[in-house]
Coordinates of C-alpha atoms in Angstrom, one line a residue:
M1 CA 103.9 94.0 148.4
S2 CA 105.3 92.1 151.4
R3 CA 108.3 89.9 150.6
I4 CA 106.5 87.1 152.4
S5 CA 105.4 86.7 148.7
R6 CA 109.0 85.4 148.2
A7 CA 107.1 82.1 148.6
R8 CA 106.2 82.4 144.9
T9 CA 109.7 83.3 143.7
D10 CA 112.0 81.4 146.1
P11 CA 109.8 79.0 148.1
N12 CA 112.7 77.0 149.4
K13 CA 114.5 80.0 151.0
L14 CA 114.7 79.8 154.8
A15 CA 112.2 82.2 156.5
F16 CA 112.7 81.0 160.1
H17 CA 114.8 78.5 161.9
L18 CA 114.9 77.7 165.7
I19 CA 118.3 76.3 166.5
G20 CA 118.1 72.7 167.6
S21 CA 114.5 72.5 166.4
D22 CA 112.3 73.2 163.4
S23 CA 112.4 75.5 160.4
L24 CA 110.1 77.2 158.0
S25 CA 110.8 77.9 154.3
Y26 CA 109.0 80.8 152.7
G27 CA 106.8 78.4 150.8
A28 CA 105.8 76.6 154.0
L29 CA 105.3 79.8 155.9
E30 CA 103.0 81.1 153.1
E31 CA 101.0 77.9 153.0
Q32 CA 100.6 77.5 156.8
S33 CA 99.7 81.2 157.4
C34 CA 97.2 81.1 154.5
R35 CA 95.5 77.9 155.7
T36 CA 95.4 79.3 159.2
A37 CA 94.0 82.6 158.1
Q38 CA 91.2 80.7 156.2
A39 CA 90.6 78.7 159.4
F40 CA 90.2 81.9 161.4
R41 CA 87.5 83.0 158.9
A42 CA 85.8 79.6 159.2
L43 CA 85.8 80.0 163.0
G44 CA 84.0 83.3 162.7
L45 CA 87.0 85.6 163.4
R46 CA 86.6 88.9 161.5
H47 CA 88.7 92.1 161.0
G48 CA 89.4 93.7 164.3
N49 CA 88.8 90.6 166.5
H50 CA 91.4 89.5 169.0
I51 CA 93.3 86.3 169.6
A52 CA 96.0 85.4 172.1
L53 CA 99.1 83.1 171.7
M54 CA 101.1 81.6 174.6
I55 CA 103.8 79.6 172.8
E56 CA 107.5 79.4 173.4
N57 CA 109.9 80.4 170.6
R58 CA 109.2 78.0 167.7
A59 CA 108.2 78.0 164.1
E60 CA 104.5 77.4 164.7
L61 CA 104.3 80.7 166.6
I62 CA 105.6 82.5 163.5
A63 CA 103.1 80.9 161.2
L64 CA 100.2 81.8 163.6
V65 CA 101.5 85.4 163.9
W66 CA 101.6 85.8 160.2
A67 CA 98.1 84.3 159.8
A68 CA 96.7 86.9 162.3
Q69 CA 98.7 89.6 160.6
R70 CA 97.3 88.8 157.2
S71 CA 93.7 88.4 158.6
G72 CA 93.3 91.9 160.0
L73 CA 93.3 90.5 163.6
Y74 CA 94.8 91.8 166.8
Y75 CA 97.0 89.3 168.4
T76 CA 98.5 89.3 171.9
L77 CA 101.6 87.2 172.7
I78 CA 101.3 86.2 176.3
P79 CA 104.7 85.9 178.1
T80 CA 105.5 82.3 178.8
H81 CA 106.7 83.0 182.4
L82 CA 103.3 84.2 183.7
M83 CA 101.4 82.5 186.5
P84 CA 97.8 81.3 185.7
D85 CA 96.0 84.3 187.1
E86 CA 98.3 86.7 185.2
A87 CA 97.7 84.8 182.0
A88 CA 94.0 84.8 182.6
Y89 CA 94.0 88.6 183.1
M90 CA 95.8 89.2 179.9
A91 CA 93.6 86.9 177.9
S92 CA 90.4 88.4 179.4
D93 CA 91.5 92.0 179.1
S94 CA 92.6 91.6 175.5
D95 CA 89.1 90.3 174.6
A96 CA 90.6 87.2 173.0
L97 CA 88.2 85.0 171.1
L98 CA 90.8 82.3 170.4
I99 CA 93.7 81.1 172.4
A100 CA 96.5 79.0 170.8
T101 CA 99.1 77.4 173.0
S102 CA 101.6 74.5 173.2
E103 CA 101.6 71.3 175.2
R104 CA 103.8 73.0 177.8
F105 CA 100.9 75.3 178.8
V106 CA 97.8 73.3 178.2
D107 CA 97.4 72.5 181.9
L108 CA 97.8 76.1 182.8
W109 CA 95.0 77.1 180.5
R110 CA 92.8 74.2 181.5
S111 CA 93.1 75.4 185.2
I112 CA 91.8 78.9 184.3
R113 CA 89.5 78.1 181.4
P114 CA 86.3 78.6 183.6
Q115 CA 87.4 82.2 184.1
L116 CA 87.5 82.9 180.4
A117 CA 83.9 82.6 179.2
G118 CA 84.6 85.0 176.3
V119 CA 87.1 82.6 174.7
R120 CA 85.3 80.6 172.0
H121 CA 88.1 78.6 170.5
W122 CA 91.1 76.7 171.9
L123 CA 94.0 75.2 170.0
T124 CA 97.3 73.5 170.7
V125 CA 100.2 73.5 168.2
D126 CA 101.1 70.0 169.5
A127 CA 99.2 66.8 169.8
P128 CA 95.5 67.3 170.6
H129 CA 94.3 67.4 174.2
D130 CA 90.8 67.2 175.6
G131 CA 89.2 70.5 174.6
F132 CA 92.3 71.6 172.7
P133 CA 92.2 70.4 169.1
A134 CA 95.5 70.3 167.2
W135 CA 96.2 73.4 165.1
Q136 CA 97.4 71.3 162.2
D137 CA 94.2 69.3 162.2
V138 CA 92.1 72.4 162.2
I139 CA 93.9 73.9 159.1
A140 CA 94.4 70.7 157.2
D141 CA 91.3 71.0 155.0
Q142 CA 91.5 74.8 154.5
P143 CA 92.6 76.4 151.2
A144 CA 96.2 77.3 150.8
S145 CA 95.3 80.6 149.2
P146 CA 95.1 84.0 151.0
P147 CA 91.6 85.0 152.3
A148 CA 89.8 87.3 149.8
D149 CA 89.6 90.0 152.5
A150 CA 93.3 89.9 153.5
L151 CA 94.1 93.0 155.5
E152 CA 96.9 94.0 157.8
G153 CA 96.4 93.1 161.5
S154 CA 98.4 94.2 164.5
A155 CA 100.1 92.9 167.6
M156 CA 98.5 94.2 170.8
L157 CA 101.3 93.7 173.3
Y158 CA 101.2 94.6 177.0
S159 CA 103.6 97.2 178.5
S160 CA 104.5 98.0 182.1
G161 CA 103.3 100.9 184.1
T162 CA 103.7 102.3 187.6
T163 CA 100.6 100.9 189.3
G164 CA 98.0 98.2 188.7
R165 CA 97.9 95.7 185.9
P166 CA 99.7 96.0 182.5
K167 CA 97.6 97.4 179.7
G168 CA 97.4 96.4 176.0
I169 CA 98.9 98.9 173.5
K170 CA 96.4 99.0 170.7
K171 CA 97.1 100.5 167.3
A172 CA 94.2 101.4 165.0
I173 CA 93.9 99.1 162.1
G174 CA 91.9 100.4 159.2
A175 CA 91.2 98.6 155.9
V176 CA 94.9 98.4 155.0
P177 CA 95.7 95.8 152.3
F178 CA 98.0 93.1 153.5
G179 CA 101.6 94.0 152.6
D180 CA 101.3 97.8 153.2
E181 CA 103.3 98.3 156.4
P182 CA 105.9 101.0 156.8
L183 CA 108.1 99.5 159.6
A184 CA 110.0 97.3 157.2
A185 CA 111.2 100.5 155.4
I186 CA 112.7 101.7 158.7
Y187 CA 114.6 98.5 159.2
R188 CA 115.8 98.7 155.6
E189 CA 117.0 102.2 156.0
R190 CA 118.4 102.3 159.6
H191 CA 119.6 98.7 160.1
V192 CA 120.6 98.1 156.4
M193 CA 118.4 95.0 156.2
D194 CA 117.4 93.4 152.9
E195 CA 116.7 90.0 151.3
H196 CA 120.3 89.0 152.1
T197 CA 119.9 89.6 155.9
V198 CA 120.4 86.8 158.3
Y199 CA 118.9 88.0 161.6
L200 CA 119.7 86.3 164.9
S201 CA 116.9 86.7 167.5
P202 CA 118.1 85.6 171.0
A203 CA 115.1 86.9 173.0
P204 CA 111.5 85.6 173.7
L205 CA 109.3 86.7 170.8
Y206 CA 106.6 87.9 173.1
H207 CA 108.6 91.1 173.5
A208 CA 107.9 93.9 171.1
A209 CA 111.4 94.5 169.7
P210 CA 112.3 90.9 168.7
L211 CA 108.8 90.3 167.3
R212 CA 108.8 93.5 165.2
A213 CA 112.3 92.7 163.9
V214 CA 111.4 89.1 162.9
L215 CA 108.3 90.4 161.0
A216 CA 110.4 93.1 159.3
V217 CA 113.0 90.6 158.2
N218 CA 110.3 88.3 156.7
R219 CA 108.8 91.3 154.9
L220 CA 112.2 92.1 153.4
G221 CA 112.8 88.5 152.4
G222 CA 115.7 87.8 154.7
S223 CA 116.2 84.8 157.0
V224 CA 115.6 84.6 160.8
I225 CA 117.7 82.4 163.1
A226 CA 116.3 82.1 166.7
L227 CA 117.5 80.8 170.0
A228 CA 115.2 79.0 172.4
K229 CA 116.9 81.1 175.1
F230 CA 119.9 83.3 175.3
E231 CA 123.3 81.8 176.1
A232 CA 126.3 83.9 175.4
E233 CA 128.6 81.3 173.8
A234 CA 125.7 79.7 171.9
L235 CA 125.0 83.1 170.4
L236 CA 128.5 83.5 169.2
A237 CA 128.4 80.0 167.8
A238 CA 125.2 80.8 165.9
I239 CA 126.8 84.0 164.4
D240 CA 129.7 81.9 163.2
R241 CA 127.7 78.9 161.9
Y242 CA 124.9 80.8 160.1
Q243 CA 127.0 83.8 159.0
V244 CA 124.6 86.1 160.8
T245 CA 124.5 89.7 159.5
H246 CA 122.3 91.3 162.2
V247 CA 121.6 90.6 165.9
Q248 CA 119.6 92.6 168.4
L249 CA 120.6 92.5 172.1
V250 CA 119.8 94.1 175.4
P251 CA 122.7 95.4 177.6
T252 CA 122.5 92.4 179.8
M253 CA 123.3 90.2 176.8
L254 CA 126.2 92.5 175.8
R255 CA 127.5 92.2 179.4
R256 CA 127.4 88.4 179.3
L257 CA 129.1 88.3 175.9
L258 CA 131.9 90.6 177.1
D259 CA 132.3 88.6 180.3
L260 CA 133.3 85.5 178.3
P261 CA 137.0 84.7 178.5
A262 CA 139.0 86.2 175.6
E263 CA 139.9 82.7 174.4
V264 CA 136.2 81.7 174.1
R265 CA 135.3 84.8 172.2
A266 CA 138.3 84.2 169.9
R267 CA 136.9 80.8 168.8
Y268 CA 134.1 82.3 166.8
D269 CA 134.2 84.4 163.7
V270 CA 131.8 87.3 164.0
S271 CA 133.1 89.2 160.9
S272 CA 129.8 88.5 159.0
L273 CA 128.0 91.0 161.3
R274 CA 126.8 94.2 159.7
R275 CA 124.8 95.5 162.7
V276 CA 124.7 94.9 166.4
I277 CA 121.5 96.5 167.5
H278 CA 120.7 97.2 171.2
A279 CA 117.8 98.8 173.0
A280 CA 115.3 98.1 175.8
A281 CA 117.3 99.3 178.8
P282 CA 120.0 101.9 179.6
C283 CA 123.5 100.8 178.5
P284 CA 126.4 101.8 180.8
I285 CA 129.0 103.9 179.0
D286 CA 131.8 101.5 179.6
L287 CA 129.9 98.6 178.4
K288 CA 128.9 100.4 175.2
R289 CA 132.5 101.5 174.6
D290 CA 133.8 97.9 175.1
A291 CA 131.1 96.6 172.7
I292 CA 132.2 99.0 170.0
D293 CA 135.9 98.1 170.6
W294 CA 135.1 94.5 170.0
F295 CA 132.5 94.5 167.2
G296 CA 133.7 97.7 165.5
P297 CA 131.6 100.7 164.6
I298 CA 128.6 98.6 163.8
V299 CA 126.9 98.9 167.2
T300 CA 123.7 100.9 166.9
E301 CA 121.1 101.9 169.5
Y302 CA 117.5 103.0 169.5
Y303 CA 115.1 104.3 172.1
G304 CA 111.4 104.0 172.0
G305 CA 108.6 101.9 173.5
T306 CA 106.0 99.3 172.7
E307 CA 103.6 102.3 172.3
G308 CA 105.4 103.3 169.1
I309 CA 104.8 107.0 169.6
G310 CA 108.4 107.9 168.6
A311 CA 111.9 106.7 168.4
T312 CA 115.5 107.9 168.5
Y313 CA 118.5 106.2 166.8
I314 CA 122.3 106.6 167.1
T315 CA 125.2 105.0 165.3
S316 CA 128.6 104.1 166.8
E317 CA 130.3 107.1 165.2
E318 CA 127.7 109.4 166.6
W319 CA 127.8 107.8 170.1
L320 CA 131.5 108.1 170.3
T321 CA 131.1 111.9 170.1
H322 CA 127.9 112.0 172.2
Q323 CA 128.6 109.3 174.8
G324 CA 125.6 108.4 176.9
S325 CA 123.1 109.6 174.2
V326 CA 120.4 107.4 172.8
G327 CA 120.3 109.4 169.6
R328 CA 118.2 111.8 167.6
A329 CA 114.5 111.4 166.8
I330 CA 113.8 109.4 163.7
M331 CA 110.1 109.1 164.4
G332 CA 108.1 111.8 166.2
E333 CA 109.4 115.1 167.6
L334 CA 111.2 115.3 170.9
H335 CA 110.0 117.7 173.6
I336 CA 111.4 118.2 177.1
V337 CA 108.7 119.4 179.4
G338 CA 108.9 120.9 183.0
E339 CA 106.6 120.2 185.9
D340 CA 104.4 123.1 184.9
G341 CA 103.9 121.7 181.4
A342 CA 106.0 124.3 179.7
E343 CA 108.6 123.2 177.1
L344 CA 112.1 123.5 178.4
P345 CA 115.2 124.9 176.6
V346 CA 118.1 122.9 175.3
G347 CA 120.1 121.2 178.0
A348 CA 117.3 121.4 180.7
V349 CA 116.2 118.2 182.3
G350 CA 112.5 117.3 182.2
D351 CA 109.9 114.8 181.1
V352 CA 110.6 113.3 177.6
Y353 CA 107.6 113.6 175.2
F354 CA 107.2 112.7 171.6
G355 CA 104.9 114.8 169.3
N356 CA 103.4 114.1 165.9
G357 CA 104.1 110.3 166.2
P358 CA 101.8 107.4 165.4
R359 CA 98.6 107.2 167.4
F360 CA 97.6 104.4 169.7
A361 CA 95.3 103.6 172.7
Y362 CA 95.7 101.7 175.9
H363 CA 93.1 99.0 175.6
N364 CA 90.3 99.4 178.2
A365 CA 92.3 102.2 179.8
P366 CA 91.7 105.6 178.3
D367 CA 92.6 107.3 181.6
K368 CA 96.2 105.9 181.3
L369 CA 96.7 107.5 177.9
A370 CA 95.1 110.8 179.1
A371 CA 97.6 110.9 182.0
A372 CA 100.5 110.4 179.6
T373 CA 99.3 113.1 177.1
H374 CA 100.4 116.7 177.2
P375 CA 97.8 119.5 176.4
Q376 CA 99.7 119.9 173.1
G377 CA 98.9 116.3 172.2
W378 CA 102.5 115.0 172.9
V379 CA 102.8 111.7 174.7
T380 CA 105.4 110.5 177.2
L381 CA 106.7 107.1 178.1
G382 CA 107.5 108.3 181.6
D383 CA 111.2 109.0 181.1
I384 CA 113.2 112.0 182.2
G385 CA 116.0 113.4 180.0
R386 CA 117.6 116.3 178.2
V387 CA 118.3 117.2 174.6
D388 CA 121.5 118.9 173.5
D389 CA 121.9 121.6 170.9
E390 CA 122.3 119.0 168.2
G391 CA 119.1 117.2 169.1
Y392 CA 120.7 114.2 170.8
L393 CA 118.6 112.8 173.7
Y394 CA 120.2 111.8 177.0
L395 CA 118.0 109.8 179.3
I396 CA 118.4 110.7 183.0
D397 CA 116.0 108.4 184.7
R398 CA 112.5 106.9 184.5
K399 CA 109.9 109.2 186.0
S400 CA 108.2 106.2 187.6
F401 CA 110.2 103.6 189.5
V402 CA 109.3 100.8 187.2
I403 CA 112.1 98.3 187.5
N404 CA 114.0 97.4 184.3
S405 CA 115.9 94.2 184.8
G406 CA 117.7 92.9 181.7
G407 CA 115.4 94.8 179.4
V408 CA 112.2 93.5 181.1
N409 CA 110.0 96.0 182.8
I410 CA 108.6 94.9 186.2
Y411 CA 105.7 96.3 188.1
P412 CA 106.7 97.0 191.8
A413 CA 103.0 97.1 192.6
E414 CA 102.4 93.5 191.8
A415 CA 105.1 92.2 194.1
E416 CA 104.1 94.7 196.8
E417 CA 100.5 93.4 196.6
A418 CA 101.7 89.8 196.9
L419 CA 104.0 90.5 199.9
R420 CA 101.4 92.6 201.7
S421 CA 99.2 89.4 201.9
H422 CA 101.8 87.8 204.2
P423 CA 100.8 87.9 207.8
A424 CA 104.2 89.2 209.0
V425 CA 104.1 92.3 206.7
A426 CA 102.9 95.7 207.9
D427 CA 104.2 97.7 204.9
V428 CA 106.4 97.1 201.9
A429 CA 108.1 98.9 199.1
V430 CA 109.6 97.2 196.1
I431 CA 112.4 99.0 194.2
G432 CA 115.1 98.3 191.7
V433 CA 118.7 98.2 193.0
P434 CA 121.9 97.9 191.0
N435 CA 122.8 94.6 189.4
R436 CA 125.9 94.3 187.2
D437 CA 124.4 91.9 184.8
F438 CA 120.8 93.0 184.6
G439 CA 121.1 96.7 185.3
E440 CA 118.6 96.4 188.1
E441 CA 117.3 93.7 190.3
V442 CA 114.2 93.5 192.4
K443 CA 114.5 94.2 196.1
A444 CA 111.8 94.5 198.7
I445 CA 112.0 96.7 201.7
V446 CA 109.7 95.3 204.4
E447 CA 108.3 96.8 207.6
L448 CA 107.2 94.0 209.9
R449 CA 104.2 93.8 212.1
E450 CA 104.7 94.5 215.7
G451 CA 106.1 91.5 217.6
V452 CA 107.5 89.8 214.4
L453 CA 111.2 89.2 214.5
A454 CA 113.4 89.7 211.5
S455 CA 115.4 86.7 210.3
D456 CA 117.0 85.1 207.3
V457 CA 114.4 82.4 207.5
L458 CA 111.6 85.0 207.3
K459 CA 113.3 86.6 204.2
D460 CA 113.2 83.2 202.4
D461 CA 109.6 82.7 203.4
L462 CA 108.6 86.1 202.1
I463 CA 110.3 85.4 198.7
A464 CA 108.6 82.0 198.5
H465 CA 105.3 83.6 199.4
C466 CA 105.7 86.0 196.5
R467 CA 106.7 83.4 194.0
A468 CA 103.7 81.3 194.8
R469 CA 101.5 84.2 193.7
I470 CA 103.2 85.9 190.7
S471 CA 105.9 84.9 188.3
S472 CA 109.3 84.7 189.9
V473 CA 110.9 87.3 187.6
K474 CA 108.7 89.9 189.3
C475 CA 109.6 88.8 192.8
P476 CA 112.4 90.2 195.0
R477 CA 115.8 88.5 194.8
S478 CA 116.6 90.0 198.2
I479 CA 114.8 91.6 201.2
D480 CA 115.8 94.2 203.7
F481 CA 113.9 95.0 206.8
I482 CA 113.1 98.6 208.0
D483 CA 111.7 99.9 211.2
V484 CA 109.4 102.5 209.7
M485 CA 108.6 103.0 206.1
P486 CA 109.3 106.6 204.9
R487 CA 106.1 108.3 203.9
S488 CA 105.0 111.9 203.3
D489 CA 102.4 113.7 205.5
A490 CA 99.9 112.8 202.8
G491 CA 100.8 109.1 203.1
K492 CA 102.8 108.9 199.9
L493 CA 105.5 106.3 199.9
L494 CA 108.9 108.0 199.4
K495 CA 110.7 105.5 197.2
G496 CA 113.3 108.1 196.3
V497 CA 114.4 108.0 200.0
L498 CA 114.7 104.3 199.9
R499 CA 116.6 104.3 196.6
Q500 CA 119.2 106.6 198.0
N501 CA 120.6 103.8 200.1
Y502 CA 121.4 101.8 197.0
W503 CA 121.9 104.2 194.2
G504 CA 123.2 107.3 196.0
R505 CA 121.8 110.8 196.7
D506 CA 120.9 111.5 193.0
S507 CA 118.7 108.5 192.7
G508 CA 115.5 110.5 192.6

C-alpha cells in the first residue's frame, strides 16, 4: 500500500514543504487529496477522464496531483511559462474536462476560455474569481475518506519533438487499485530512498523527472522540500538547513553550483547528502568529474524520457571507469540500429532503441509513435549512440535537432514559424548553439527578403516579434543573418551545415 497512508500512522510528518511558503503534513495531504477526489466524482469526473493543472510550485499543486492520482484520472501539468495560445492548445489537445489554476494565471485562462468549449469546470487554488470558484470552497463539504472506486491515475505530460506541436505521452491505466505503482520500488532500489529520505526538488514540478520523484518520495513516506525556483546558493542553504539526503539536478544546475566561489560553497554543510542525481541533458565530462570530486562518489545519472520506454543508470564508481557513459539499461533492452533497420554490433554508432519496455501512446498522434517504432517493436527517443562490450550506453547526439537548453527541450519549428511571420524574413532556421551554462542556447539564422538591410536594430525587432507570439524560453537569444539558406535539391533545410559553424565539422 502506498506510504501516503502514513497519514494514519504518522499524520504530523512533513510530506511537502515549499521554502518560504506553505507545507503539507501527511495527514493534511491525505485529507485534502481525499476531499478533492470526492469532489472530482461529484463533478462527474470518472476513471480515464482528463484534467489540467497550471499552478506554480506550491503545496496545493501536490494535493491536486494526488487527488487525480487516486481517482484514476489523467492529469496534465501545463508549464507556467507558456503563452495563452500554447496553454490553450495543451488544454484542448489533452481533452481536459477541468482546469485548476492559481490567481497568477486566471487572466490568461479567462482570455482563452472561449476556445475551450470542452472544459466543464474551472477552479482556482486562491481566492475565487468570476467563473473560477475557489478549490477549498468546492471541497469543503466533501467527505475526507477515499472514494470507494479509488484507482491509480497517471500524469499525461507533453514532450518535445522535431516538428509541429508537442504531444501528450499517455500510459494505459487499467483498473489498478490505488497504491499499486512500481516506480517507487525503482527509487528505493536505485536511489536508496525510504521513509527517512529528505528530497530537495529545485525544478518546476511540471517536468516529468521532478514530478515522478516527488510522488515516489511520498509513496515511500519521506519528506519533500521544494524551491520556488532554482538559485545555486539557496539550494546549498536548503541542503544544510533541512539535512537533505537526496537532490536531483540538471547539468546547468551543477554548473551554477560549481561556479560559486569556494568560500561560498564552504559555508554550507552538504554531508547529509546520500545521492546527487542528475539527468535530462548531456553532462560534460569535466563538469561530471568536478561534481564527483566535490560531493564524493554519490553522484548518479540516468537516461530516459517522459515516454518511460526504458532507462539506463550509472553510479559514480561506474562512470569513473566509463567516462561519458549514461549507464546500463535498468528498464527495457538497449538496441543500436543502423539506417537500414538492422541491429548494429557492439561499438557501432546508430539510433538508440529500447525494447520490451512499458507501453505508451502519443495522445491524438498515433503516427508519431509509429514513426518511432522499429519493426521489432522497439521504440526510440530519437537519440544516437553506441553501446560498449559491457553494455554501457554512450550518447553521441540527438537524431533530430531539438534544442536542449538547461534540461528543457525546445521545438525549433515553433520559433521558426513565429519568425517567418515577420515581413522582413524570407527564410529561417533555428538551431541550438553552445552555451556554457545551459549546454545549448537558441539561435536563429535568418535570410532576409530582398531589399531588407541587416542591422542590430532588426535583430532586436525579430527577437521581440518572436517573444510576442510564443514563450520567451523558446525564442532565440541571438540572430545571425545569412545570404542564402543551405537546402538540398529536394528543398530540405540542411541544419547540419549551419551547425558546423558553431559546433565544428562533427556536428551532424
